[in-house]
Amino acid sequence: MYYCNLRSYRQLKPDEREDALKNKIVEEANEVKAVPDDQNLLEELADVYTVLEAFLDFKNISKEDLLKQVEAKKAEKGGFTKFLLMDTDK
């Protein structure tokens, strides 16, 4: 496991973990938004995925349950594969 040697770390207390995961996934999503090229995009998407896996594990949600929810939402509302953006100004 790799950790930056120039940083210090502490174990989060149980009551700090959920907020930390929420903040971390937002941080990583913002890094996805800011990437300059596809190589960096892949790295940042991997970071988002890693935090998502940690969040699922923390909340005891299986990947299978997540994927079932994804499919249910796609069936109800569609996905983003056609790049349709809902007009919320009306």
PDB file of C-alpha atoms in Angstrom:
ATOM      1  CA  MET A   1       0.000   0.000   0.000  1.00  0.00           C
ATOM      2  CA  TYR A   2       1.372   3.394  -0.992  1.00  0.00           C
ATOM      3  CA  TYR A   3       1.076   6.468   1.166  1.00  0.00           C
ATOM      4  CA  CYS A   4       2.874   9.744   0.601  1.00  0.00           C
ATOM      5  CA  ASN A   5       5.906   9.834   2.894  1.00  0.00           C
ATOM      6  CA  LEU A   6       5.720  13.599   3.257  1.00  0.00           C
ATOM      7  CA  ARG A   7       2.295  13.547   4.902  1.00  0.00           C
ATOM      8  CA  SER A   8       1.025  12.447   8.270  1.00  0.00           C
ATOM      9  CA  TYR A   9      -2.142  10.423   8.747  1.00  0.00           C
ATOM     10  CA  ARG A  10      -4.522   9.633  11.571  1.00  0.00           C
ATOM     11  CA  GLN A  11      -7.221   7.025  11.896  1.00  0.00           C
ATOM     12  CA  LEU A  12     -10.646   8.614  11.566  1.00  0.00           C
ATOM     13  CA  LYS A  13     -13.040   8.109  14.442  1.00  0.00           C
ATOM     14  CA  PRO A  14     -16.226   6.221  13.550  1.00  0.00           C
ATOM     15  CA  ASP A  15     -18.349   9.369  13.756  1.00  0.00           C
ATOM     16  CA  GLU A  16     -16.006  11.181  11.302  1.00  0.00           C
ATOM     17  CA  ARG A  17     -15.944   8.557   8.568  1.00  0.00           C
ATOM     18  CA  GLU A  18     -19.180   9.188   6.688  1.00  0.00           C
ATOM     19  CA  ASP A  19     -18.569  12.926   6.323  1.00  0.00           C
ATOM     20  CA  ALA A  20     -14.970  12.211   5.303  1.00  0.00           C
ATOM     21  CA  LEU A  21     -16.161   9.820   2.583  1.00  0.00           C
ATOM     22  CA  LYS A  22     -18.700  12.358   1.306  1.00  0.00           C
ATOM     23  CA  ASN A  23     -16.059  15.086   1.231  1.00  0.00           C
ATOM     24  CA  LYS A  24     -13.527  12.793  -0.447  1.00  0.00           C
ATOM     25  CA  ILE A  25     -15.881  11.726  -3.233  1.00  0.00           C
ATOM     26  CA  VAL A  26     -16.702  15.389  -3.957  1.00  0.00           C
ATOM     27  CA  GLU A  27     -12.982  16.220  -3.942  1.00  0.00           C
ATOM     28  CA  GLU A  28     -12.247  13.411  -6.391  1.00  0.00           C
ATOM     29  CA  ALA A  29     -15.199  14.377  -8.627  1.00  0.00           C
ATOM     30  CA  ASN A  30     -13.860  17.935  -8.757  1.00  0.00           C
ATOM     31  CA  GLU A  31     -10.484  16.527  -9.797  1.00  0.00           C
ATOM     32  CA  VAL A  32     -12.224  14.625 -12.616  1.00  0.00           C
ATOM     33  CA  LYS A  33     -13.777  17.903 -13.726  1.00  0.00           C
ATOM     34  CA  ALA A  34     -10.384  19.629 -13.788  1.00  0.00           C
ATOM     35  CA  VAL A  35      -8.287  17.021 -15.642  1.00  0.00           C
ATOM     36  CA  PRO A  36      -6.337  18.245 -18.655  1.00  0.00           C
ATOM     37  CA  ASP A  37      -6.107  14.963 -20.599  1.00  0.00           C
ATOM     38  CA  ASP A  38      -7.369  11.388 -20.896  1.00  0.00           C
ATOM     39  CA  GLN A  39      -4.494   9.841 -18.919  1.00  0.00           C
ATOM     40  CA  ASN A  40      -5.232  12.056 -15.940  1.00  0.00           C
ATOM     41  CA  LEU A  41      -8.945  11.412 -16.437  1.00  0.00           C
ATOM     42  CA  LEU A  42      -8.414   7.674 -16.044  1.00  0.00           C
ATOM     43  CA  GLU A  43      -6.395   8.206 -12.871  1.00  0.00           C
ATOM     44  CA  GLU A  44      -9.019  10.498 -11.344  1.00  0.00           C
ATOM     45  CA  LEU A  45     -11.913   8.217 -12.307  1.00  0.00           C
ATOM     46  CA  ALA A  46     -10.023   5.399 -10.606  1.00  0.00           C
ATOM     47  CA  ASP A  47      -9.823   7.560  -7.480  1.00  0.00           C
ATOM     48  CA  VAL A  48     -13.588   8.218  -7.610  1.00  0.00           C
ATOM     49  CA  TYR A  49     -14.211   4.487  -7.995  1.00  0.00           C
ATOM     50  CA  THR A  50     -11.917   3.681  -5.068  1.00  0.00           C
ATOM     51  CA  VAL A  51     -13.756   6.112  -2.792  1.00  0.00           C
ATOM     52  CA  LEU A  52     -17.111   4.772  -4.008  1.00  0.00           C
ATOM     53  CA  GLU A  53     -16.002   1.241  -3.129  1.00  0.00           C
ATOM     54  CA  ALA A  54     -14.928   2.424   0.336  1.00  0.00           C
ATOM     55  CA  PHE A  55     -18.277   4.183   0.818  1.00  0.00           C
ATOM     56  CA  LEU A  56     -20.235   1.087  -0.230  1.00  0.00           C
ATOM     57  CA  ASP A  57     -18.186  -1.017   2.149  1.00  0.00           C
ATOM     58  CA  PHE A  58     -18.646   1.502   4.977  1.00  0.00           C
ATOM     59  CA  LYS A  59     -22.438   1.469   4.494  1.00  0.00           C
ATOM     60  CA  ASN A  60     -22.549  -2.317   3.967  1.00  0.00           C
ATOM     61  CA  ILE A  61     -23.991  -1.926   0.469  1.00  0.00           C
ATOM     62  CA  SER A  62     -23.035  -4.601  -2.022  1.00  0.00           C
ATOM     63  CA  LYS A  63     -21.942  -3.734  -5.541  1.00  0.00           C
ATOM     64  CA  GLU A  64     -24.798  -5.924  -6.737  1.00  0.00           C
ATOM     65  CA  ASP A  65     -27.337  -3.816  -4.831  1.00  0.00           C
ATOM     66  CA  LEU A  66     -25.788  -0.649  -6.216  1.00  0.00           C
ATOM     67  CA  LEU A  67     -25.969  -1.975  -9.772  1.00  0.00           C
ATOM     68  CA  LYS A  68     -29.603  -3.024  -9.262  1.00  0.00           C
ATOM     69  CA  GLN A  69     -30.367   0.545  -8.180  1.00  0.00           C
ATOM     70  CA  VAL A  70     -28.504   1.896 -11.214  1.00  0.00           C
ATOM     71  CA  GLU A  71     -30.585  -0.281 -13.525  1.00  0.00           C
ATOM     72  CA  ALA A  72     -33.838   0.668 -11.773  1.00  0.00           C
ATOM     73  CA  LYS A  73     -33.043   4.369 -12.119  1.00  0.00           C
ATOM     74  CA  LYS A  74     -32.099   3.906 -15.773  1.00  0.00           C
ATOM     75  CA  ALA A  75     -35.402   2.136 -16.420  1.00  0.00           C
ATOM     76  CA  GLU A  76     -37.345   4.889 -14.664  1.00  0.00           C
ATOM     77  CA  LYS A  77     -35.456   8.003 -15.750  1.00  0.00           C
ATOM     78  CA  GLY A  78     -33.016   6.904 -18.428  1.00  0.00           C
ATOM     79  CA  GLY A  79     -29.257   7.099 -18.322  1.00  0.00           C
ATOM     80  CA  PHE A  80     -26.859   9.716 -19.558  1.00  0.00           C
ATOM     81  CA  THR A  81     -25.652   7.692 -22.561  1.00  0.00           C
ATOM     82  CA  LYS A  82     -27.595   9.905 -25.005  1.00  0.00           C
ATOM     83  CA  PHE A  83     -26.280  13.053 -23.273  1.00  0.00           C
ATOM     84  CA  LEU A  84     -29.723  14.521 -22.671  1.00  0.00           C
ATOM     85  CA  LEU A  85     -29.745  17.229 -20.029  1.00  0.00           C
ATOM     86  CA  MET A  86     -32.970  17.999 -18.208  1.00  0.00           C
ATOM     87  CA  ASP A  87     -34.092  21.589 -18.651  1.00  0.00           C
ATOM     88  CA  THR A  88     -34.717  22.822 -15.104  1.00  0.00           C
ATOM     89  CA  ASP A  89     -35.391  26.457 -16.026  1.00  0.00           C
ATOM     90  CA  LYS A  90     -39.103  25.885 -16.682  1.00  0.00           C
TER      91      LYS A  90
END
